[in-house]
Coordinates of C-alpha atoms in Angstrom, one line a residue:
X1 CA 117.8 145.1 136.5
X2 CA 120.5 144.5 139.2
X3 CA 122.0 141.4 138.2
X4 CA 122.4 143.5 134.3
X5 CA 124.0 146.6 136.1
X6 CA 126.1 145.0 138.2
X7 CA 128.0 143.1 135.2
X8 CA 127.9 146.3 133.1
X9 CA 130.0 147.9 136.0
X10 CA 132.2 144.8 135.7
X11 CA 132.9 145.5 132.0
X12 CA 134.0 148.9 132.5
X13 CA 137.3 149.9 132.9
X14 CA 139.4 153.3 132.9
X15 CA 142.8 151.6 132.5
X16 CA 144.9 151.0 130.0
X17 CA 143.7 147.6 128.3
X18 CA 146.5 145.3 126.9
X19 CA 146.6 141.8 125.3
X20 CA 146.6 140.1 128.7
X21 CA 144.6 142.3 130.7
X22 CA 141.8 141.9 127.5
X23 CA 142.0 138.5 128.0
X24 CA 141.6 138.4 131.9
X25 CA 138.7 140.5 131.6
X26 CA 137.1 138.9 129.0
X27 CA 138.0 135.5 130.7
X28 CA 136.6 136.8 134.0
X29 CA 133.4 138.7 132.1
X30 CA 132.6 135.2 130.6
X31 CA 132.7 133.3 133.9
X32 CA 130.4 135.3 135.7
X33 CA 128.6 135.6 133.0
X34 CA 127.9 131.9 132.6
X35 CA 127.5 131.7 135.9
X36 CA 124.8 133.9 136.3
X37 CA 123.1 132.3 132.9
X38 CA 122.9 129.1 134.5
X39 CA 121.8 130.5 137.6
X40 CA 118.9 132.1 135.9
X41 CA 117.8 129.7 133.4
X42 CA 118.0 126.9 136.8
X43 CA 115.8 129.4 138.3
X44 CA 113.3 129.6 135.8
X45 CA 113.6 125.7 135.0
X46 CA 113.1 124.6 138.5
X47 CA 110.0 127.7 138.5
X48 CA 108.7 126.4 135.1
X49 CA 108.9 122.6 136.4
X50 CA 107.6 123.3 139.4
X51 CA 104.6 124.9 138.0
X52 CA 104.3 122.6 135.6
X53 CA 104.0 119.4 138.0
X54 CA 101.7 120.9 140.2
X55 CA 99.6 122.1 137.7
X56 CA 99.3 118.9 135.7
X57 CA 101.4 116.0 136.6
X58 CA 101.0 115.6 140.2
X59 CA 97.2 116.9 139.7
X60 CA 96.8 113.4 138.0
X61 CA 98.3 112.0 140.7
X62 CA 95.7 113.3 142.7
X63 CA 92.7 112.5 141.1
X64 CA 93.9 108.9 141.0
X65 CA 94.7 108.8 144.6
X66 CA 91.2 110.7 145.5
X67 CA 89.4 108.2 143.0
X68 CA 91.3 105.0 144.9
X69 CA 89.9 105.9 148.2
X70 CA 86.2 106.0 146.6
X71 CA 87.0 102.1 146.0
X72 CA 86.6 99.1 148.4
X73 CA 89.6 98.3 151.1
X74 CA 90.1 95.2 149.1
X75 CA 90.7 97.1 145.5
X76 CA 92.8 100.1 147.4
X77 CA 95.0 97.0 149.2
X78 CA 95.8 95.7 145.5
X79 CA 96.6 99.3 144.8
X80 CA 99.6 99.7 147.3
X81 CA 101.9 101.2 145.3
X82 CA 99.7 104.3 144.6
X83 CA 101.3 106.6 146.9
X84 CA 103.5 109.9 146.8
X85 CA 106.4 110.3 148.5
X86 CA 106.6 112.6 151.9
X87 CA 106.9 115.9 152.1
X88 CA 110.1 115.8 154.3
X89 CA 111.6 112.7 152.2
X90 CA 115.2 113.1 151.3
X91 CA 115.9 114.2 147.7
X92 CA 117.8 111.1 147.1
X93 CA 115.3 109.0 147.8
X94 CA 112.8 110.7 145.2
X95 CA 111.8 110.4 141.8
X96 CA 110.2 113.6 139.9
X97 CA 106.7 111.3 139.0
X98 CA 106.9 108.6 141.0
X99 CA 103.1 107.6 139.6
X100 CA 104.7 106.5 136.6
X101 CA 105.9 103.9 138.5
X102 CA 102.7 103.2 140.1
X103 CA 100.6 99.8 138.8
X104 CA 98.7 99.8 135.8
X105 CA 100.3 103.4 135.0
X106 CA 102.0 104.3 131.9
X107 CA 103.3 107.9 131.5
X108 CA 104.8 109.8 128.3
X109 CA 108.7 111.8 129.0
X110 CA 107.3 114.5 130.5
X111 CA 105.6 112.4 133.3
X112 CA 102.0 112.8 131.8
X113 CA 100.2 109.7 132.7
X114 CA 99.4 108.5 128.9
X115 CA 97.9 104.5 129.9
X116 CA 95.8 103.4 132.5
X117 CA 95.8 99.5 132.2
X118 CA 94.1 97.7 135.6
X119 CA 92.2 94.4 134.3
X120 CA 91.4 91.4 136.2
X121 CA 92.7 93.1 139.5
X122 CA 89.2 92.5 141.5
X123 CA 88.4 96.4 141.8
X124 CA 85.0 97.9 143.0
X125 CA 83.3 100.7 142.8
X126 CA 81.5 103.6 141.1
X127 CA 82.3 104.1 137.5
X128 CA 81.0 107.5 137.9
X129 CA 83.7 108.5 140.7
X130 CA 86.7 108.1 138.0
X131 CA 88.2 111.3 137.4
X132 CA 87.6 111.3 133.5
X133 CA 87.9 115.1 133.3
X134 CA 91.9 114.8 134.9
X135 CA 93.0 112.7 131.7
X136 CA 92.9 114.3 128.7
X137 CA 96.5 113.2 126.9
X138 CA 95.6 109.7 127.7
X139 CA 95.1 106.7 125.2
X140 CA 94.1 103.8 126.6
X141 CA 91.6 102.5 129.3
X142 CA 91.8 99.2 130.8
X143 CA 88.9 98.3 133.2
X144 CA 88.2 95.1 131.9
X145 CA 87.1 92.3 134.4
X146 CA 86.4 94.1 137.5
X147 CA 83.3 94.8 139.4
X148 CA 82.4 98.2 138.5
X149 CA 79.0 99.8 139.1
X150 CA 76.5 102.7 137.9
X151 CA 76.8 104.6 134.6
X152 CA 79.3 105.4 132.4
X153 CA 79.2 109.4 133.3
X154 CA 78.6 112.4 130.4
X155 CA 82.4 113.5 131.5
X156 CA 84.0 110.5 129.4
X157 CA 84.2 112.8 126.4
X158 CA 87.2 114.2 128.2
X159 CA 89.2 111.4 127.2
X160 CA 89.4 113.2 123.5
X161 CA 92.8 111.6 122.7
X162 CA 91.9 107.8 123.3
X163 CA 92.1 105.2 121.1
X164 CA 91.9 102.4 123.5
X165 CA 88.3 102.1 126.2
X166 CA 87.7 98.9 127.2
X167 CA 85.0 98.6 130.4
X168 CA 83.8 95.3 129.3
X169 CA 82.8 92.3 132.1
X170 CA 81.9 94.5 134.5
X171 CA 78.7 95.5 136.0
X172 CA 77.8 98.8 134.7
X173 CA 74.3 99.7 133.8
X174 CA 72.4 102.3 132.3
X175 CA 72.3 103.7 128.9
X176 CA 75.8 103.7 126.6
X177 CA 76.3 107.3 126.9
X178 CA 76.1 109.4 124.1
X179 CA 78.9 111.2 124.8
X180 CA 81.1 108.3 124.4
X181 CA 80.6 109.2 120.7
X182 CA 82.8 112.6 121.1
X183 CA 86.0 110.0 121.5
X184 CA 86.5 110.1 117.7
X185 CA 90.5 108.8 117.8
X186 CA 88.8 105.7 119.4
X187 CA 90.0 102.6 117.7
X188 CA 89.0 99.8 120.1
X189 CA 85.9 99.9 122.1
X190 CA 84.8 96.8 124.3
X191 CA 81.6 97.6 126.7
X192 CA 80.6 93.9 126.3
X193 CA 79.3 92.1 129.5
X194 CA 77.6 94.6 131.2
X195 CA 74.0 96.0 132.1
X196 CA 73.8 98.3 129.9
X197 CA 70.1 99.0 128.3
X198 CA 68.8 101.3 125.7
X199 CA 69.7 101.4 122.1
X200 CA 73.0 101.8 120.3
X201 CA 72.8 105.4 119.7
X202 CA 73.3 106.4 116.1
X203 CA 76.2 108.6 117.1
X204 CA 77.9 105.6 116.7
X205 CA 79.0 106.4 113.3
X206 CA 80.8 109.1 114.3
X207 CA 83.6 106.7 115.5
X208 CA 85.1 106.4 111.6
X209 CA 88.6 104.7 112.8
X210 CA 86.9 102.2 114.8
X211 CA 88.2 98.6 114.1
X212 CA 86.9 96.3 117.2
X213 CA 83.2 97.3 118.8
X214 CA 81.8 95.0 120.9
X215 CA 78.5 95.5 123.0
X216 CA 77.5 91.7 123.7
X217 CA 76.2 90.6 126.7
X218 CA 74.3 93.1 127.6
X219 CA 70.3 94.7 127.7
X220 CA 70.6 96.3 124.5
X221 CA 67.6 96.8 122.7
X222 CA 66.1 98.7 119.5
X223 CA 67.2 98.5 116.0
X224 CA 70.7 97.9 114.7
X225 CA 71.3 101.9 113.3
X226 CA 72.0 102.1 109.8
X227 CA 74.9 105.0 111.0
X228 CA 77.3 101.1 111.7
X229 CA 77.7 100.9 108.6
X230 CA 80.0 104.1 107.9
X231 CA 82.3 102.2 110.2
X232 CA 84.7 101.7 107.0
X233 CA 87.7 100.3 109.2
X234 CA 85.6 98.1 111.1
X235 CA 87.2 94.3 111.5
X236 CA 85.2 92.9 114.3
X237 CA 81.6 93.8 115.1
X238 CA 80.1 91.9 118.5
X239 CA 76.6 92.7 119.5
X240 CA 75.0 89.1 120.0
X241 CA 72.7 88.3 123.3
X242 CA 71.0 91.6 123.9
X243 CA 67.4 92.8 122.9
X244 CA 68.1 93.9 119.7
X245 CA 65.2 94.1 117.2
X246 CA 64.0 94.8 113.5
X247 CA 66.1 94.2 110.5
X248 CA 69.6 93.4 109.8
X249 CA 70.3 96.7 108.2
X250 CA 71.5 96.4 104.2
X251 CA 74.2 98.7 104.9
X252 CA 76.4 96.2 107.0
X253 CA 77.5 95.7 103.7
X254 CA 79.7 99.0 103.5
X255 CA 82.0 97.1 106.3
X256 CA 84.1 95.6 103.9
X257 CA 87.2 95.3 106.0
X258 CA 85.1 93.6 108.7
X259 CA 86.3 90.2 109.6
X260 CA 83.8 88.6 112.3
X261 CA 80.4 89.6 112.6
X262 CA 78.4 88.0 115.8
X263 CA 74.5 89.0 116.0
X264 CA 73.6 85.8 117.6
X265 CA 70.6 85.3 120.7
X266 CA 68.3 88.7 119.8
X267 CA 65.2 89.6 118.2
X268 CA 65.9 90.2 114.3
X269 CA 63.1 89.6 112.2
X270 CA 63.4 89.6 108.1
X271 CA 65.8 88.2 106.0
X272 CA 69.6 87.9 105.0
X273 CA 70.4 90.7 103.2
X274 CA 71.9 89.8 100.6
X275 CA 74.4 92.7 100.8
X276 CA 76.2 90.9 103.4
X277 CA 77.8 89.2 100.4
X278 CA 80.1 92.6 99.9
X279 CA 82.1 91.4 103.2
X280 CA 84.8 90.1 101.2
X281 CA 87.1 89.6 104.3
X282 CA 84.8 87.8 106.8
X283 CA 85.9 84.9 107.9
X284 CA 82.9 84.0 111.2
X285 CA 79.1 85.2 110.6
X286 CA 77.1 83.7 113.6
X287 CA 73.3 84.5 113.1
X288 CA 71.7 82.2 114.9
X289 CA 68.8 82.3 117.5
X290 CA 67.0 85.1 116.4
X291 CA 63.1 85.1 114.1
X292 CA 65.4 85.5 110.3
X293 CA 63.1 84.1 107.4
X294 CA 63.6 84.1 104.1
X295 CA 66.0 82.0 102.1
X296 CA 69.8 81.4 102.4
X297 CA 71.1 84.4 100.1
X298 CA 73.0 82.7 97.4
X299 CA 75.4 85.8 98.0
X300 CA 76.8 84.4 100.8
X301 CA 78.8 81.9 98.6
X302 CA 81.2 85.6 97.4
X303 CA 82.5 85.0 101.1
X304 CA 85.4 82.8 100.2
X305 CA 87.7 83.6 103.1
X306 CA 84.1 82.1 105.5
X307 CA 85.4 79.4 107.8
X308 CA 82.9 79.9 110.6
X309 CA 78.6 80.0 109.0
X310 CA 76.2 80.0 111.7
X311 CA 72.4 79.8 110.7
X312 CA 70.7 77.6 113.5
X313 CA 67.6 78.4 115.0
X314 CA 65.9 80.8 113.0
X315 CA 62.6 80.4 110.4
X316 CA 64.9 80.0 107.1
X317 CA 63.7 78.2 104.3
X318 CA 63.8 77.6 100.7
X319 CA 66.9 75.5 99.3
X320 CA 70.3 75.5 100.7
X321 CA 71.9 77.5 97.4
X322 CA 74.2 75.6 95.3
X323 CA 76.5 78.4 95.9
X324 CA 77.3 77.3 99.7
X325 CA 79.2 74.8 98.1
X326 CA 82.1 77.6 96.5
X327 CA 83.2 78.3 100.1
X328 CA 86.1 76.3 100.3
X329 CA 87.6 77.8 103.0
X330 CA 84.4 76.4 105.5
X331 CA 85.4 75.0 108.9
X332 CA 82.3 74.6 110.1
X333 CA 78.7 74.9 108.7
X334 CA 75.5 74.9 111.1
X335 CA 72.2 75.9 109.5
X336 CA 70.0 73.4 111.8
X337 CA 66.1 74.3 113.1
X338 CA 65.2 76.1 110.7
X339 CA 62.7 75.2 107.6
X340 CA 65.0 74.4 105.1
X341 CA 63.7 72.2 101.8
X342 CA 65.1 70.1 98.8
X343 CA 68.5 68.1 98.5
X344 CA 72.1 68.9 99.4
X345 CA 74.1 70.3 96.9
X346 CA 76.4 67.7 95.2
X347 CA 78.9 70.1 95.9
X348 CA 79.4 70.7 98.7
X349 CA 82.0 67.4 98.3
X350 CA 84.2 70.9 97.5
X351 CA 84.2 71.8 101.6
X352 CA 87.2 69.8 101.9
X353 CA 88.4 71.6 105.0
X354 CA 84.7 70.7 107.0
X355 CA 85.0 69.8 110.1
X356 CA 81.4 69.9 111.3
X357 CA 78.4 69.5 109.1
X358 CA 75.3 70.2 111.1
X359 CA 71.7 69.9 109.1
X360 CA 69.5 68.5 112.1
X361 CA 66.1 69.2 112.1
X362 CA 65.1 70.8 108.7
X363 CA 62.9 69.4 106.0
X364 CA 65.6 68.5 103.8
X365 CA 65.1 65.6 101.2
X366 CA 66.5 63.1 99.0
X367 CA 70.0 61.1 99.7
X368 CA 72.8 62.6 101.1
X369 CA 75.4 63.1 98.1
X370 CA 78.0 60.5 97.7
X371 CA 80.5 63.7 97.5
X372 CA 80.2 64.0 101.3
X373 CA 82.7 60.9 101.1
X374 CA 85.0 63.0 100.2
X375 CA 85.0 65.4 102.8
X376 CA 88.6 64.0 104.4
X377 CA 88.4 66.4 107.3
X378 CA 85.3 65.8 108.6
X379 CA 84.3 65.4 112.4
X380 CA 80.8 65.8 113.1
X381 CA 78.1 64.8 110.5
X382 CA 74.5 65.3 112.0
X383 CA 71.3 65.0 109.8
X384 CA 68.8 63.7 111.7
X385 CA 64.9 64.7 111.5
X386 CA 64.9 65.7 108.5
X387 CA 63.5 63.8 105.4
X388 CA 66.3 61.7 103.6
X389 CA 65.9 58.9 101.9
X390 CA 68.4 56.4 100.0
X391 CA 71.3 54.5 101.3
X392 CA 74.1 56.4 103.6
X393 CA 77.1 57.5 101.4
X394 CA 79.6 54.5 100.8
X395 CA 82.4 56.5 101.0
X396 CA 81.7 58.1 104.3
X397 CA 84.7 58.3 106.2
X398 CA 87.2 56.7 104.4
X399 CA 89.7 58.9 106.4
X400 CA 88.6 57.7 109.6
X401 CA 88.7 61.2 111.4
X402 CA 84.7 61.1 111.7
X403 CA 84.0 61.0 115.5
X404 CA 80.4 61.4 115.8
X405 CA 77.3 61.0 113.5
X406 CA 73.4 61.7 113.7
X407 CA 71.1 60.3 111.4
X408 CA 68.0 59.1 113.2
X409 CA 64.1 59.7 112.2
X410 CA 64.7 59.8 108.4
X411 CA 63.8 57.8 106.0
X412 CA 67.3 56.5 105.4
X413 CA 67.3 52.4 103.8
X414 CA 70.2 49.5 103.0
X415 CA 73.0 48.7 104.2
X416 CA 75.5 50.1 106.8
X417 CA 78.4 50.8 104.5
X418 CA 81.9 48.9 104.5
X419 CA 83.4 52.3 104.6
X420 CA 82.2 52.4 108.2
X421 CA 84.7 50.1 109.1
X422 CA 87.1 52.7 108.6
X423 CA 86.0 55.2 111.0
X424 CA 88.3 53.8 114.4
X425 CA 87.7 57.0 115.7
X426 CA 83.8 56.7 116.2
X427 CA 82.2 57.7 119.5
X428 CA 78.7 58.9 119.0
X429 CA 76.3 57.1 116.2
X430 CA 72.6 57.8 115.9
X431 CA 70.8 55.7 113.5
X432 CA 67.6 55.0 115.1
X433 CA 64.2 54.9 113.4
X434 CA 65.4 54.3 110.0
X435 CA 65.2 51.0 107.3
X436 CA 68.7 50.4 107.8
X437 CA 70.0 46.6 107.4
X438 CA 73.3 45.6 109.7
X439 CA 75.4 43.1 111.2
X440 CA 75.6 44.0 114.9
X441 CA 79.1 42.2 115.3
X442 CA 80.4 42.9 112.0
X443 CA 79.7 46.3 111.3
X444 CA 80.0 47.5 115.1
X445 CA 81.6 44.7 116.8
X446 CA 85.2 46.7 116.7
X447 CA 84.5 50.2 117.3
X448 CA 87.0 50.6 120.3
X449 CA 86.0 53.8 121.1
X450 CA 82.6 53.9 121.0
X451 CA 80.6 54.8 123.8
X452 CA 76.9 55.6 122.6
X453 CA 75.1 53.8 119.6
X454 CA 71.6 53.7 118.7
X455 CA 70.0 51.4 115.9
X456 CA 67.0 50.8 117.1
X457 CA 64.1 49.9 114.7
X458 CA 66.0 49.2 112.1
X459 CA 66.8 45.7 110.6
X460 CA 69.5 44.5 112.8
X461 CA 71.2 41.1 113.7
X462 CA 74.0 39.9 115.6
X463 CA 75.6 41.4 118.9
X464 CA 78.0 43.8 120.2
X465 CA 80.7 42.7 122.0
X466 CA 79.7 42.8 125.7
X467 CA 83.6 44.0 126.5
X468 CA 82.5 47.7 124.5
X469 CA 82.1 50.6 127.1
X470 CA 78.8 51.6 125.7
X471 CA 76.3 53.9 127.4
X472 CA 73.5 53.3 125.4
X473 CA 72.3 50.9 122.7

């Protein structure tokens, strides 16, 4: 009330007004007006900021400095630039949020600390002592690769804005929390390579803009909840070498954005479902080491974008399905110990971009087809303990690129073939306990690279070249 009747006083005058003196006046009245504006809207900003900062802002601050000193001298000695200025410091020398220049910190215009990114910086302590509650505008959590104890506390739901948590390779324990389920912006979520136990809570399909979950590594056990598969945005899916148990559940299939799917080293039991064929954009399925039975769905072969199929070490069997053989885009195919029957499809000579062809210990039968010739690209061929018969295919590495190949304790007969000559870049050959007929010196004698080779009991003559680095004959 003073500061308004003080400039109505100004205002009013008894004499005379004329052009000029209007104008003085009014030039005067607007001066101090201004001047008192600016004064009070200073005032208020400097009030408002202030209350602002010390209400939010610098209470950030806080709670990251209070939450450093929880941690071991080593982790607070990497965290040296987490301090606040002092008290007495010269304005000059300050900065209105100097946390935003801190490490690992990220903060928004207004000085709201918006990214917390601290992997691989050799920090320890409790997981439990981080002020969750004190960071509700932020988006991403970096913890990755640091040594980290206890449990994931209830309090992470505070983070309601993330989209960006990853605590993997770290040594937290306990259950996943179901409150981790609240974070429903989350798009990226790595706990892999941890302790954790317990089962994946079926909260989990609460997450719907989730495109990376990974949970590998860990003491997970229980089923695989159906709830993953409302995950609609999902592209990567990680939960191999944990406890998991039970079936592969059929609505995996609803993921049809998802691009790698790694279930590898648990406990499933059952078979392939063959919904697992809708995943029209995977390009890696790894399945093996786990108790899967059943045959090879022959939906698989829909998966035309597959450049990774990983079957080993499971109780499949049945026929590999003709349909294998439309997946032109394979890199590499492993489907061995397991009890697979009947021939190789002739077409899988279509698998022109193979790499690695690995059928070991199976019951497969009959010759290998002569279309495996034509598989240009091919590294690593391994068939051995199976049941094949007939002669190996002539045109087998007529590129040369085939470094390595396994064929012992079949049934395999004739000759070594002239193609072989071809194939400069051999290192590895198994051919033991077969009917095989060779020339030691002519069909071996000028592998320069080779450095293991066994033929034994087969029909062999000749010798190797004693000037061949070879481990083992």
């Amino acid at each position: 009330m003073g500061k308004r009747a003080g400039v109505s006083s100004f205002l009013y005058c008894k004499a005379p007004i004329t052009l000029e003196s209007l104008k003085a006046t009014t030039n005067m009245a607007f001066c101090l007006l201004s001047f008192l504006f600016f004064n009070l809207l200073l005032t208020s900003s400097n009030s408002y900021a202030f209350n602002f900062i010390s209400t939010g802002t610098v209470d950030q601050a806080d709670a990251l400095l209070k939450w450093k000193d929880t941690l071991n001298n080593q982790s607070q000695s990497v965290l040296h630039s987490w301090t606040l200025p002092h008290p007495n410091a010269t304005n000059s020398s300050l900065r209105s949020d100097p946390w935003c220049g801190w490490i690992g910190i990220a903060c928004n215009q207004r000085g709201i600390i918006t990214e917390i990114i601290l992997p691989s910086m050799g920090l320890q302590g409790m997981v439990e002592n981080f002020p969750f509650p004190s960071f509700s505008a932020l988006t991403s959590l970096n913890l990755t690769n640091n040594s980290f104890l206890g449990t994931v506390p209830s309090n992470v739901a505070n983070l309601s804005v993330i989209n960006y948590l990853d605590l993997s390779m770290n040594q937290l324990s306990g259950l996943v929390p179901t409150e981790i389920f609240l974070l429903t912006t989350l798009k990226i979520l790595f706990l892999d390579q941890n302790h954790f136990s317990g089962s994946i809570p079926y909260g989990m399909g609460r997450l719907k803009d989730l495109t990376i979950l990974t949970m590998y590594s860990n003491n997970v056990s229980g089923f695989i909840p159906e709830s993953l598969g409302k995950l609609r945005d999902l592209s990567v899916l990680y939960l191999y070498q944990n406890q998991l148990s039970g079936f592969i559940p059929k609505e995996i299939g609803n993921l049809t954005k998802l691009r790698s799917l790694s279930l590898e080293n648990n406990h499933l039991i059952g078979s392939i479902p063959e919904e697992i064929g809708n995943l029209k954009s995977l390009t890696a399925l790894y399945l093996p080491l786990n108790n899967l039975n059943g045959s090879i769905p022959s939906s698989l072969g829909k998966l035309r974008n597959l450049t990774i199929l990983y079957l080993p070490q499971n109780q499949l069997s049945g026929i590999i399905p003709l349909e294998i053989g439309n997946l032109t885009s394979l890199v590499d195919l492993q489907i061995p110990f397991n009890n697979l029957t009947g021939r190789i499809p002739s077409n899988f000579g279509n698998l022109q971009k193979l790499t690695s062809l690995n059928l070991l210990e199976n019951q497969l039968s009959g010759s290998l087809p002569r279309e495996i010739g034509n598989l240009t690209e091919l590294v690593s061929l391994q068939s051995s303990n199976n049941q094949f018969s007939g002669s190996l295919p002539q045109g087998l590495c007529m590129s040369g690129s085939l470094e390595k190949i396994t064929a012992h304790n079949n049934h395999f007969t004739g000759l070594i073939p002239k193609g072989f000559k071809n194939c400069t870049s051999l290192v590895r050959v198994r051919l033991e306990n077969n009917q095989l007929v060779a020339n030691l010196s002519e069909d071996f004698g000028f592998y320069e690279n080779l450095i293991y080779i066994d033929l034994s009991n087969n029909q062999l003559h000749g010798e190797l070249s004693s000037s061949q680095n070879l481990q083992a004959l």
